[in-house]
mmCIF file of C-alpha atoms in Angstrom:
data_model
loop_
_atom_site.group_PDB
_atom_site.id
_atom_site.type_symbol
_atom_site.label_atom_id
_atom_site.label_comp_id
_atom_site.label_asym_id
_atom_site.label_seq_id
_atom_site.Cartn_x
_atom_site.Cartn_y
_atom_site.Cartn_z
ATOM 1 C CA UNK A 292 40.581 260.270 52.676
ATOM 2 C CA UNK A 293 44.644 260.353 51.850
ATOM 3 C CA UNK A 294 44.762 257.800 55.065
ATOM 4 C CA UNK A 295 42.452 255.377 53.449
ATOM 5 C CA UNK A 296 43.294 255.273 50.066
ATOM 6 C CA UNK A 297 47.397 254.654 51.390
ATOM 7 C CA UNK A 298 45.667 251.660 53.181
ATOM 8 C CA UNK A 299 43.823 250.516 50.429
ATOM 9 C CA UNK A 300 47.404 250.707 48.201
ATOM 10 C CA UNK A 301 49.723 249.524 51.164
ATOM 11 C CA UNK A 302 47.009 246.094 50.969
ATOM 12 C CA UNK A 303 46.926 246.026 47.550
ATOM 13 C CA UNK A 304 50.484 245.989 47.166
ATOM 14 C CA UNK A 305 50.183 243.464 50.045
ATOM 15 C CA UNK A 306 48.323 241.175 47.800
ATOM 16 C CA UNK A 307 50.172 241.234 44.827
ATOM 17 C CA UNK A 308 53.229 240.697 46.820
ATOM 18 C CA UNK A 309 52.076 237.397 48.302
ATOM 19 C CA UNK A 310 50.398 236.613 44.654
ATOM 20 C CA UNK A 311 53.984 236.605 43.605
ATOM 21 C CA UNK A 312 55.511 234.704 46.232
ATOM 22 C CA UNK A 313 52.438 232.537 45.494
ATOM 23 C CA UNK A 314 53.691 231.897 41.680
ATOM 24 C CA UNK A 315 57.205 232.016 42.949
ATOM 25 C CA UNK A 316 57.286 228.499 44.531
ATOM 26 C CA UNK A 317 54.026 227.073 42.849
ATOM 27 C CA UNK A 318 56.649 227.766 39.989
ATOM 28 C CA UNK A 319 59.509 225.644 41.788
ATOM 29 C CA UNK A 320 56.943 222.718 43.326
ATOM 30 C CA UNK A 321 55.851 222.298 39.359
ATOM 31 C CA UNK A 322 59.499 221.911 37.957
ATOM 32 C CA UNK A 323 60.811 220.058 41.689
ATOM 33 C CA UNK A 324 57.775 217.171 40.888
ATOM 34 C CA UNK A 325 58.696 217.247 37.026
ATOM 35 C CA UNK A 326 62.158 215.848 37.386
ATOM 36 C CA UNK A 327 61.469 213.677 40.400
ATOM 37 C CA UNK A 328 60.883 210.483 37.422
ATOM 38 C CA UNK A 329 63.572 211.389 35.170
ATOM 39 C CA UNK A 330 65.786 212.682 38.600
ATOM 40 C CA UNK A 331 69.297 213.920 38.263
ATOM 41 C CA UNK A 332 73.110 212.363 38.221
ATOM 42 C CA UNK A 333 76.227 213.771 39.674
ATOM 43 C CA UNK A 334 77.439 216.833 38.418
ATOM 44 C CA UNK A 335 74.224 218.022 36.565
ATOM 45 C CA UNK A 336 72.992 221.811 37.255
ATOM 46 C CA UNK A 337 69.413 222.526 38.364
ATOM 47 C CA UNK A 338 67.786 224.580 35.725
ATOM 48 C CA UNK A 339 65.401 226.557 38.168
ATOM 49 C CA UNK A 340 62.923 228.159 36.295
ATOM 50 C CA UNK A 341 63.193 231.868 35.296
ATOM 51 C CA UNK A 342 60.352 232.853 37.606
ATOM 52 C CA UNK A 343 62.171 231.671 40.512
ATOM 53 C CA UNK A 344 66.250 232.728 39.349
ATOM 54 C CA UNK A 345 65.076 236.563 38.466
ATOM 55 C CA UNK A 346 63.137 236.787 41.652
ATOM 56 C CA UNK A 347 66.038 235.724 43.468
ATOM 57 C CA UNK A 348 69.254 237.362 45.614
ATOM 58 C CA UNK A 349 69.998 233.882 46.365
ATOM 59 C CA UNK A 350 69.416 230.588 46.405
ATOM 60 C CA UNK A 351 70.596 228.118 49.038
ATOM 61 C CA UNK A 352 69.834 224.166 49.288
ATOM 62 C CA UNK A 353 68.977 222.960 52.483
ATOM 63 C CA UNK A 354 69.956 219.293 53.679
ATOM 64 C CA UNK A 355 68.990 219.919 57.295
ATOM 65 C CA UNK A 356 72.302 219.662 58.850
ATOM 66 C CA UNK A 357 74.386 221.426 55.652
ATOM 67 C CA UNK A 358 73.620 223.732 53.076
ATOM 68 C CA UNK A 359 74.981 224.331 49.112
ATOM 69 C CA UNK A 360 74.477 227.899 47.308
ATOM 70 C CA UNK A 361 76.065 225.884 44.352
ATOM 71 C CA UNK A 362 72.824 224.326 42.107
ATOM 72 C CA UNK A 363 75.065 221.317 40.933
ATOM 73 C CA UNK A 364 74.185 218.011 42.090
ATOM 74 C CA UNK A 365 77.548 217.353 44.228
ATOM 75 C CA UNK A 366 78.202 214.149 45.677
ATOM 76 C CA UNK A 367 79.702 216.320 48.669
ATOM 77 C CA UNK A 368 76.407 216.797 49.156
ATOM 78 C CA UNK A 369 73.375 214.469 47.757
ATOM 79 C CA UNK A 370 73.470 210.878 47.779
ATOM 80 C CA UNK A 371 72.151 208.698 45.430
ATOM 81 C CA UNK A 372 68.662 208.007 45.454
ATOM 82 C CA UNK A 373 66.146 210.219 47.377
ATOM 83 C CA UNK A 374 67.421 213.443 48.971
ATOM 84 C CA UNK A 375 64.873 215.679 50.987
ATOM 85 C CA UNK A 376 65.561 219.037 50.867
ATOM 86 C CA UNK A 377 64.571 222.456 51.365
ATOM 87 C CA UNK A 378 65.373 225.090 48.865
ATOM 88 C CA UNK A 379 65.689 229.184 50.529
ATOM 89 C CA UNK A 380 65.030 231.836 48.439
ATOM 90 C CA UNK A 381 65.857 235.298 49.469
ATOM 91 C CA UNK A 382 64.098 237.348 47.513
ATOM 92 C CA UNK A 383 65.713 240.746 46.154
ATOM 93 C CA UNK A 384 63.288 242.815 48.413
ATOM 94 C CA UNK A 385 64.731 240.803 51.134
ATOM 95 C CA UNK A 386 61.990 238.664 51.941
ATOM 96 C CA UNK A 387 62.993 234.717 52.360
ATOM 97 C CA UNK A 388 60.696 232.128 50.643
ATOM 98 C CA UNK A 389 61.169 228.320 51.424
ATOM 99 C CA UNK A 390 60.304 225.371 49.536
ATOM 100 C CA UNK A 391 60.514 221.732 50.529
ATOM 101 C CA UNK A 392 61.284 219.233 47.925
ATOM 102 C CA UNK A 393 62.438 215.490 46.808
ATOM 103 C CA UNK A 394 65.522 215.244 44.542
ATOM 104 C CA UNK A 395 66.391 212.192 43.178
ATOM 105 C CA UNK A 396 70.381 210.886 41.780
ATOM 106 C CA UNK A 397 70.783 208.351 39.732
ATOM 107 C CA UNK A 398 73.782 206.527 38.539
ATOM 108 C CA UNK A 399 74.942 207.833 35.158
ATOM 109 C CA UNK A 400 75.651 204.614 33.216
ATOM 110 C CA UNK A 401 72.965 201.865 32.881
ATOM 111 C CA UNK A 402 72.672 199.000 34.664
ATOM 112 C CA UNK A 403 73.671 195.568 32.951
ATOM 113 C CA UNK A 404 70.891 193.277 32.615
ATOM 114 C CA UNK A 405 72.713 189.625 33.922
ATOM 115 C CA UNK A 406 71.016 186.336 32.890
ATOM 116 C CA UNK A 407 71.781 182.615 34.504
ATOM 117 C CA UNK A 408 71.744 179.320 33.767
ATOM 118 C CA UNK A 409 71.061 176.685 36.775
ATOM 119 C CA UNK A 410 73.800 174.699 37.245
ATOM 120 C CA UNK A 411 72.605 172.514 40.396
ATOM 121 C CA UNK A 412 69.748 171.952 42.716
ATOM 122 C CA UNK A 413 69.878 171.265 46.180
ATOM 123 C CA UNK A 414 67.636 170.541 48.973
ATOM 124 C CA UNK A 415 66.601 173.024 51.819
ATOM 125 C CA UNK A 416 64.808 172.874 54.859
ATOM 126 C CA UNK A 417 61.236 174.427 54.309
ATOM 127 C CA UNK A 418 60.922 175.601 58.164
ATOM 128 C CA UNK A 419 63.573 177.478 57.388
ATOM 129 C CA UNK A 420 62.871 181.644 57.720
ATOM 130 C CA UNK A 421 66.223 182.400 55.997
ATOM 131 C CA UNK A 422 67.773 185.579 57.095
ATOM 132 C CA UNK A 423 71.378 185.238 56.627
ATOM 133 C CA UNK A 424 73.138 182.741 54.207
ATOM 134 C CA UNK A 425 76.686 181.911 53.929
ATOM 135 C CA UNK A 426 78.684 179.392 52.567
ATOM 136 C CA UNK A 427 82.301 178.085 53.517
ATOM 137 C CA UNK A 428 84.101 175.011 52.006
ATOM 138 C CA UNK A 429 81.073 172.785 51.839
ATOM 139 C CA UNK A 430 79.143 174.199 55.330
ATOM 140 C CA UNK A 431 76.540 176.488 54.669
ATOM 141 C CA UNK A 432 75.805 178.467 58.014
ATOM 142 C CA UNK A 433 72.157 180.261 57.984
ATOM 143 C CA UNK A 434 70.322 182.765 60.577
ATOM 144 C CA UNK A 435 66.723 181.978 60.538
ATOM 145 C CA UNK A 436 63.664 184.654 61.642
ATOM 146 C CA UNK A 437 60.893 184.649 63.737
ATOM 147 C CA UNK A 438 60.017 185.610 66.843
ATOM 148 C CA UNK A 439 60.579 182.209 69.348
ATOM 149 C CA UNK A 440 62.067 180.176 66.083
ATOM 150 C CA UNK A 441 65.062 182.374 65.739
ATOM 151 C CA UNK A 442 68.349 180.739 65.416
ATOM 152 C CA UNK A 443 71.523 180.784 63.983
ATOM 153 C CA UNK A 444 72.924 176.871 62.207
ATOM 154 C CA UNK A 445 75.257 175.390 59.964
ATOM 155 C CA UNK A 446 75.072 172.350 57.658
ATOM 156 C CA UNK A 447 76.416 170.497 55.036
ATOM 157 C CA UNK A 448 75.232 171.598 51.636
ATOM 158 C CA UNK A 449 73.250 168.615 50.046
ATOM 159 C CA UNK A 450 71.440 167.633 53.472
ATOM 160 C CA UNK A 451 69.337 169.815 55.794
ATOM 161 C CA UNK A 452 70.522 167.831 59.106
ATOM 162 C CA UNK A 453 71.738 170.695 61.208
ATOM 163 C CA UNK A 454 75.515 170.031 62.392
ATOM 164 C CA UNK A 455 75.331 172.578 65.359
ATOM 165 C CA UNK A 456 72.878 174.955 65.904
ATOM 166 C CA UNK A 457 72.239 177.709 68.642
ATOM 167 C CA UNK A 458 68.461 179.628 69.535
ATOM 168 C CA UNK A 459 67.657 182.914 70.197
ATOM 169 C CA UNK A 460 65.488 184.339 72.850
ATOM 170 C CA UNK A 461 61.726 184.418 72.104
ATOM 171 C CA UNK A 462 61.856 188.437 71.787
ATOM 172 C CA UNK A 463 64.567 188.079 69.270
ATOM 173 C CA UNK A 464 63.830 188.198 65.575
ATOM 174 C CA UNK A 465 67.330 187.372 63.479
ATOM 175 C CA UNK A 466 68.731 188.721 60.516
ATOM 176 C CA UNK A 467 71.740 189.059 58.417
ATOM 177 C CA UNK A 468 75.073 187.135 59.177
ATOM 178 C CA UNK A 469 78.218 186.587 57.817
ATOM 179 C CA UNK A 470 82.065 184.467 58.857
ATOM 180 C CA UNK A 471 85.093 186.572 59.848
ATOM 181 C CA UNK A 472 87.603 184.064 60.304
ATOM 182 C CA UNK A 473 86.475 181.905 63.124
ATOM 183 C CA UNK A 474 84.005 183.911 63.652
ATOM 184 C CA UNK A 475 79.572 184.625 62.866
ATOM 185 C CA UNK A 476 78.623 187.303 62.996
ATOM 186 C CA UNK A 477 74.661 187.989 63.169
ATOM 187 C CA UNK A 478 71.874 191.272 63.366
ATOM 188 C CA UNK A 479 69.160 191.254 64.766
ATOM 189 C CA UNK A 480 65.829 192.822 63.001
ATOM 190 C CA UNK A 481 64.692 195.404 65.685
ATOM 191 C CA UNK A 482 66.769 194.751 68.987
ATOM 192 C CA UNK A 483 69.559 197.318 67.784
ATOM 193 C CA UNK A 484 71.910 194.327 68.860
ATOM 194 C CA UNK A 485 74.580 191.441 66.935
ATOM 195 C CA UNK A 486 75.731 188.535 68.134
ATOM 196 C CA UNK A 487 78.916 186.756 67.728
ATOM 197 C CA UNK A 488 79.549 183.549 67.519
ATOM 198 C CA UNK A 489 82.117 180.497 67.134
ATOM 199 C CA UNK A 490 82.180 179.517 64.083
ATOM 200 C CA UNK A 491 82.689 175.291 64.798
ATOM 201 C CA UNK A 492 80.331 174.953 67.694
ATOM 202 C CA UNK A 493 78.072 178.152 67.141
ATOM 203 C CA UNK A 494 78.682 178.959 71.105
ATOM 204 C CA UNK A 495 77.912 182.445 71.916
ATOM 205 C CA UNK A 496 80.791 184.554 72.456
ATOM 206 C CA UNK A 497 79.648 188.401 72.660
ATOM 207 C CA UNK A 498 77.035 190.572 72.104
ATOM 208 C CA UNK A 499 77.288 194.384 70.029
ATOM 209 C CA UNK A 500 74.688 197.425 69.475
ATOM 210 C CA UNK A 501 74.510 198.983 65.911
ATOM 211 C CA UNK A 502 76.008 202.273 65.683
ATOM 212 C CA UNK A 503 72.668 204.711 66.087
ATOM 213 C CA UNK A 504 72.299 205.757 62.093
ATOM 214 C CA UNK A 505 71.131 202.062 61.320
ATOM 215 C CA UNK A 506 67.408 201.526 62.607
ATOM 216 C CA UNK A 507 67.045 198.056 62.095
ATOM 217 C CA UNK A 508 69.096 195.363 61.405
ATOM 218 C CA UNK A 509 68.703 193.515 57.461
ATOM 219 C CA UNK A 510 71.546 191.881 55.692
ATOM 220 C CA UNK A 511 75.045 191.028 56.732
ATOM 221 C CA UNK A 512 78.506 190.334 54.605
ATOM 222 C CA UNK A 513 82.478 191.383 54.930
ATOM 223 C CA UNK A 514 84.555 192.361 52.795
ATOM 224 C CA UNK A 515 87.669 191.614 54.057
ATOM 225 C CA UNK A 516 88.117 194.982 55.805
ATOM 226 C CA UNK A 517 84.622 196.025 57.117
ATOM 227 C CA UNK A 518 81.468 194.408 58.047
ATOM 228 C CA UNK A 519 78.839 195.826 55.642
ATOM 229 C CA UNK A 520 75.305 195.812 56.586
ATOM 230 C CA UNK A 521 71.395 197.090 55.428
ATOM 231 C CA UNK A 522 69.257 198.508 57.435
ATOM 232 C CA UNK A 523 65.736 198.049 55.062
ATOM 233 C CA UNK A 524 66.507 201.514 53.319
ATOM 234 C CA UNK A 525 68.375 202.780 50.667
ATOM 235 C CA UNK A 526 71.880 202.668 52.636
ATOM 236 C CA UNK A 527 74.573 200.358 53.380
ATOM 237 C CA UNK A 528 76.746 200.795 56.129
ATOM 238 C CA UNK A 529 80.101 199.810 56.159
ATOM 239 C CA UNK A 530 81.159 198.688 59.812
ATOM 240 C CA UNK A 531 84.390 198.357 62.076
ATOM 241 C CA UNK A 532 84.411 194.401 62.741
ATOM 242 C CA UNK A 533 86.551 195.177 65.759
ATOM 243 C CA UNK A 534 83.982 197.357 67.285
ATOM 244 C CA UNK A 535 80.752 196.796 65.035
ATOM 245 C CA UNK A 536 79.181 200.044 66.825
ATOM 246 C CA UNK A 537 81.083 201.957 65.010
ATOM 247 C CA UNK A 538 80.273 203.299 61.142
ATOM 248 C CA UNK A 539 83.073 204.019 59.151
ATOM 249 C CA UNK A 540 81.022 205.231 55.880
ATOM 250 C CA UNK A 541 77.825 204.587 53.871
ATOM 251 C CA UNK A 542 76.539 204.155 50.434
ATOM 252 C CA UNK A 543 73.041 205.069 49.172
ATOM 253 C CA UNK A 544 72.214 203.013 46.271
ATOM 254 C CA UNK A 545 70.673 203.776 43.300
ATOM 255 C CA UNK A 546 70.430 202.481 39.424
ATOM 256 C CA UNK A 547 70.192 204.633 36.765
ATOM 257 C CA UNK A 548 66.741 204.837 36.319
ATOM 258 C CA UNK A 549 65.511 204.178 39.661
ATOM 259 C CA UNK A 550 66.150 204.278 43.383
ATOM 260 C CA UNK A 551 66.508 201.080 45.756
ATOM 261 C CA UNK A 552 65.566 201.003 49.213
ATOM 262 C CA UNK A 553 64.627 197.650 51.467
ATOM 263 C CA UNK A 554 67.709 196.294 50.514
ATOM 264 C CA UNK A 555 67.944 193.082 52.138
ATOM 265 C CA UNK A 556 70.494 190.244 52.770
ATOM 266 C CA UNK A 557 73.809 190.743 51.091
ATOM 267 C CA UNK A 558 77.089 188.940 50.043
ATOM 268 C CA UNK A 559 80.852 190.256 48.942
ATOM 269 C CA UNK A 560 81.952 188.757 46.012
ATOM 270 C CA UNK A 561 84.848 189.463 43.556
ATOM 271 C CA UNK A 562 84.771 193.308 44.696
ATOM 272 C CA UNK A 563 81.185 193.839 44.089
ATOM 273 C CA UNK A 564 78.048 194.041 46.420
ATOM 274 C CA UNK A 565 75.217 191.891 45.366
ATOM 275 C CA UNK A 566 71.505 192.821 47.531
ATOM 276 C CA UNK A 567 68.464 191.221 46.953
ATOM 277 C CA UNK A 568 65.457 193.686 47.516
ATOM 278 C CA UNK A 569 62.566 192.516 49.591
ATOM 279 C CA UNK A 570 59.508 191.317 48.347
ATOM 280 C CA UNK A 571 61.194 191.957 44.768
ATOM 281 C CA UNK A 572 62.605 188.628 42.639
ATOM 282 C CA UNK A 573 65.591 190.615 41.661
ATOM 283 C CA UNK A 574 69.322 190.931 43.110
ATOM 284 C CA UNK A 575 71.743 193.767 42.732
ATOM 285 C CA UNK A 576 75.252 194.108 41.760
ATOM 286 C CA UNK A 577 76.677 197.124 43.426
ATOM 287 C CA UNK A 578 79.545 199.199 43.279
ATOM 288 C CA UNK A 579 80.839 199.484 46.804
ATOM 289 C CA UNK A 580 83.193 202.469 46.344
ATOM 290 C CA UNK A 581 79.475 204.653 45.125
ATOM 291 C CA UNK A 582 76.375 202.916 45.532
ATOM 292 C CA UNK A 583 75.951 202.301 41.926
ATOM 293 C CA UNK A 584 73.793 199.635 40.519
ATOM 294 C CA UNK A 585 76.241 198.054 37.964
ATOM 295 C CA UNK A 586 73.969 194.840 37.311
ATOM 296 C CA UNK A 587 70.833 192.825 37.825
ATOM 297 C CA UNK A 588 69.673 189.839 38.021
ATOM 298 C CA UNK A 589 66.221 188.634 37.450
ATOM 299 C CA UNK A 590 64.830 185.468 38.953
ATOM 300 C CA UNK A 591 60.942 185.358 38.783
ATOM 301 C CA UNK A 592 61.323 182.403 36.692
ATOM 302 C CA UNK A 593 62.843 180.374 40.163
ATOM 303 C CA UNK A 594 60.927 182.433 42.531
ATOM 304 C CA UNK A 595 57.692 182.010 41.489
ATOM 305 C CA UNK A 596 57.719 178.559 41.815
ATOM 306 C CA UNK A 597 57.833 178.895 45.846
ATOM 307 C CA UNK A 598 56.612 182.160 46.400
ATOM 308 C CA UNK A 599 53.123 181.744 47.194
ATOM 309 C CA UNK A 600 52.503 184.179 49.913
ATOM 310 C CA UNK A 601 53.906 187.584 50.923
ATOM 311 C CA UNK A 602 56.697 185.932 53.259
ATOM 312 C CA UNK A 603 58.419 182.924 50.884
ATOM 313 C CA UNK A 604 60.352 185.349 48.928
ATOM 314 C CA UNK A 605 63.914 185.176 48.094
ATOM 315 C CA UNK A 606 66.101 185.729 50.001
ATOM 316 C CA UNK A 607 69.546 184.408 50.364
ATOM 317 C CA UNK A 608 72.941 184.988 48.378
ATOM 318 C CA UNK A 609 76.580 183.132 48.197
ATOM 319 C CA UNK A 610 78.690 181.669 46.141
ATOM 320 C CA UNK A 611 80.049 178.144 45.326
ATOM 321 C CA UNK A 612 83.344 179.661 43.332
ATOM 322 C CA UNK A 613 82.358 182.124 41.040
ATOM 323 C CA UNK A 614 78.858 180.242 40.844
ATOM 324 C CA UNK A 615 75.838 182.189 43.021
ATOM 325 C CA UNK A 616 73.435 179.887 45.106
ATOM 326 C CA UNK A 617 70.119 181.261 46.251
ATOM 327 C CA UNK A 618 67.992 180.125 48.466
ATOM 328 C CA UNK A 619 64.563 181.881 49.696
ATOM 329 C CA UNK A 620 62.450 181.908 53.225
ATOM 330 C CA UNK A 621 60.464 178.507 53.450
ATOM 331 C CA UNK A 622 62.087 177.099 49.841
ATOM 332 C CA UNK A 623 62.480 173.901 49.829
ATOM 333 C CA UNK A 624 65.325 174.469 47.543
ATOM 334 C CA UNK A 625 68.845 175.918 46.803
ATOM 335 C CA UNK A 626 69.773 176.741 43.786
ATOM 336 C CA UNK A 627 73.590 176.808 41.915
ATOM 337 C CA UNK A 628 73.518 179.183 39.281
ATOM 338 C CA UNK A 629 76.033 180.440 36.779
ATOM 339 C CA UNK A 630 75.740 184.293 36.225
ATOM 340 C CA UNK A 631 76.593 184.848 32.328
#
């Protein structure tokens, strides 16, 4: 009789003990999904509820390859924008509970909302699958997409006659590009390779793989130090030009309401990164040093007079002086805008 009734309290106290655990992180999973909208910014504390904190020996946040006992939202170790993690609980009984979750960072200041006023028109090719676009002096030079109509060409701004013009291999879909001195430099979309390129007669001159943290290759610009490049997500990878394998640093970006990922083709400009986001009518002014969203730019009014299907979006940044033109894939236009 003593032996059963010690079983029947050793598995109630069983129960009650995974009840609790049960509460424990239904508790966290509640508060995790109610501040995934409103999200966090650097140097705000998680506010874990009571249920969890007096439960609780310690608390450690899990990024996979590092960890943080500290519940502040340290750039040391989130970026902005989506951060999966994995909070561990050890319980005061010793017992370790685990709970995945989605933290979102946001920048802290609002984003400025930037207007334009069209300034010029210009014609564009409509074959044209823009990928990359760059201007210099009056030449714009533009990688094109596609599997078997990939190429990389230059023009003179007004006309659409190419001047020089080099193709790609049919199994060769191109991206991004951008001028380094006498020099193109173009991605690929999913070949994990660049190509480089002289800049007066587009002749091929050598061939690079992307360091392995970018998956694909998206947009292309320099900043006078680094090549900077998308990969599709959230990140932007800042690249040695004289050996574009190798990273020196990201950026996640993020404004301050919301997180950006497909980031696209990109352009340098007065210290600032400006990204247009695929599919999306919008472009970006970044902060290069954090990620930050700093402005945007909103041009349905242009893009929905070409974008009739899901691939003639824009896409396509540079500037004329402090004047942006943008272009999109199949437009039969480029447009000069002033950015007020």
């Amino acid at each position: 009789m003593k032996i059963r009734i010690f079983l029947a309290v050793f598995a109630f106290s069983i129960m009650v003990s995974c009840n609790k655990d049960k509460e424990i992180l239904n508790t966290l999973n509640d508060y995790n999904l109610s501040m995934e909208s409103g999200g966090y910014h650097f140097g705000d504390k998680l506010k874990l509820p009571e249920e969890v904190t007096k439960n609780a020996e310690s608390i450690i946040i899990s990024f996979g390859d590092k960890e943080s006992a500290d519940l502040t939202v340290d750039p040391k170790f989130f970026t902005l924008g989506e951060n999966a993690v994995t909070f561990v609980i050890k319980k005061k009984g010793g017992e370790t509970l685990t709970q995945d979750a989605t933290i979102n960072v946001f920048a802290k200041n609002p984003e400025a909302v930037l207007t334009y006023e069209i300034v010029r028109e210009y014609p564009h090719d409509p074959e044209n699958f823009v990928q990359g676009f760059q201007l210099e002096g009056n030449t714009i030079y533009e990688s094109e997409g596609q599997l078997g109509q990939s190429r990389i060409l230059k023009y003179t701004l007004g006309t659409t006659t190419p001047l020089a013009e080099t193709p790609q291999a049919g199994d060769v879909f191109s991206e991004g590009c951008t001028i380094i001195g006498d020099k193109i430099y173009q991605l690929t979309w999913q070949n994990k390779k660049g190509f480089v390129y002289d800049k007066n007669s587009l002749k091929l001159l050598s061939e690079f793989d992307y360091p392995n943290v970018m998956g694909e290759g998206w947009g292309l610009t320099y900043d006078g130090k680094n090549l900077i490049a998308s990969d599709g997500t959230k990140n932007i990878y800042f690249l040695d030009p004289a050996n574009p394998s190798k990273m020196v640093r990201y950026i996640a970006v993020a404004g301050h309401t919301e997180a950006f990922d497909q980031l696209n083709e990109l352009e340098f400009h007065n210290g600032f990164i400006y990204a247009n986001v695929w599919q999306k009518p919008i472009i970006l002014k970044i902060d290069p040093a954090n990620g930050e969203v700093v402005g945007r730019i909103d041009f349905a009014d242009i893009a929905k007079l070409h974008t009739k299907a899901a691939d003639d979006v824009l896409n396509g940044i540079t500037f004329k002086g402090d004047n942006m033109l943008i272009t999109g894939k199949l437009w039969p236009k480029i447009y000069e805008v002033k950015i007020k």
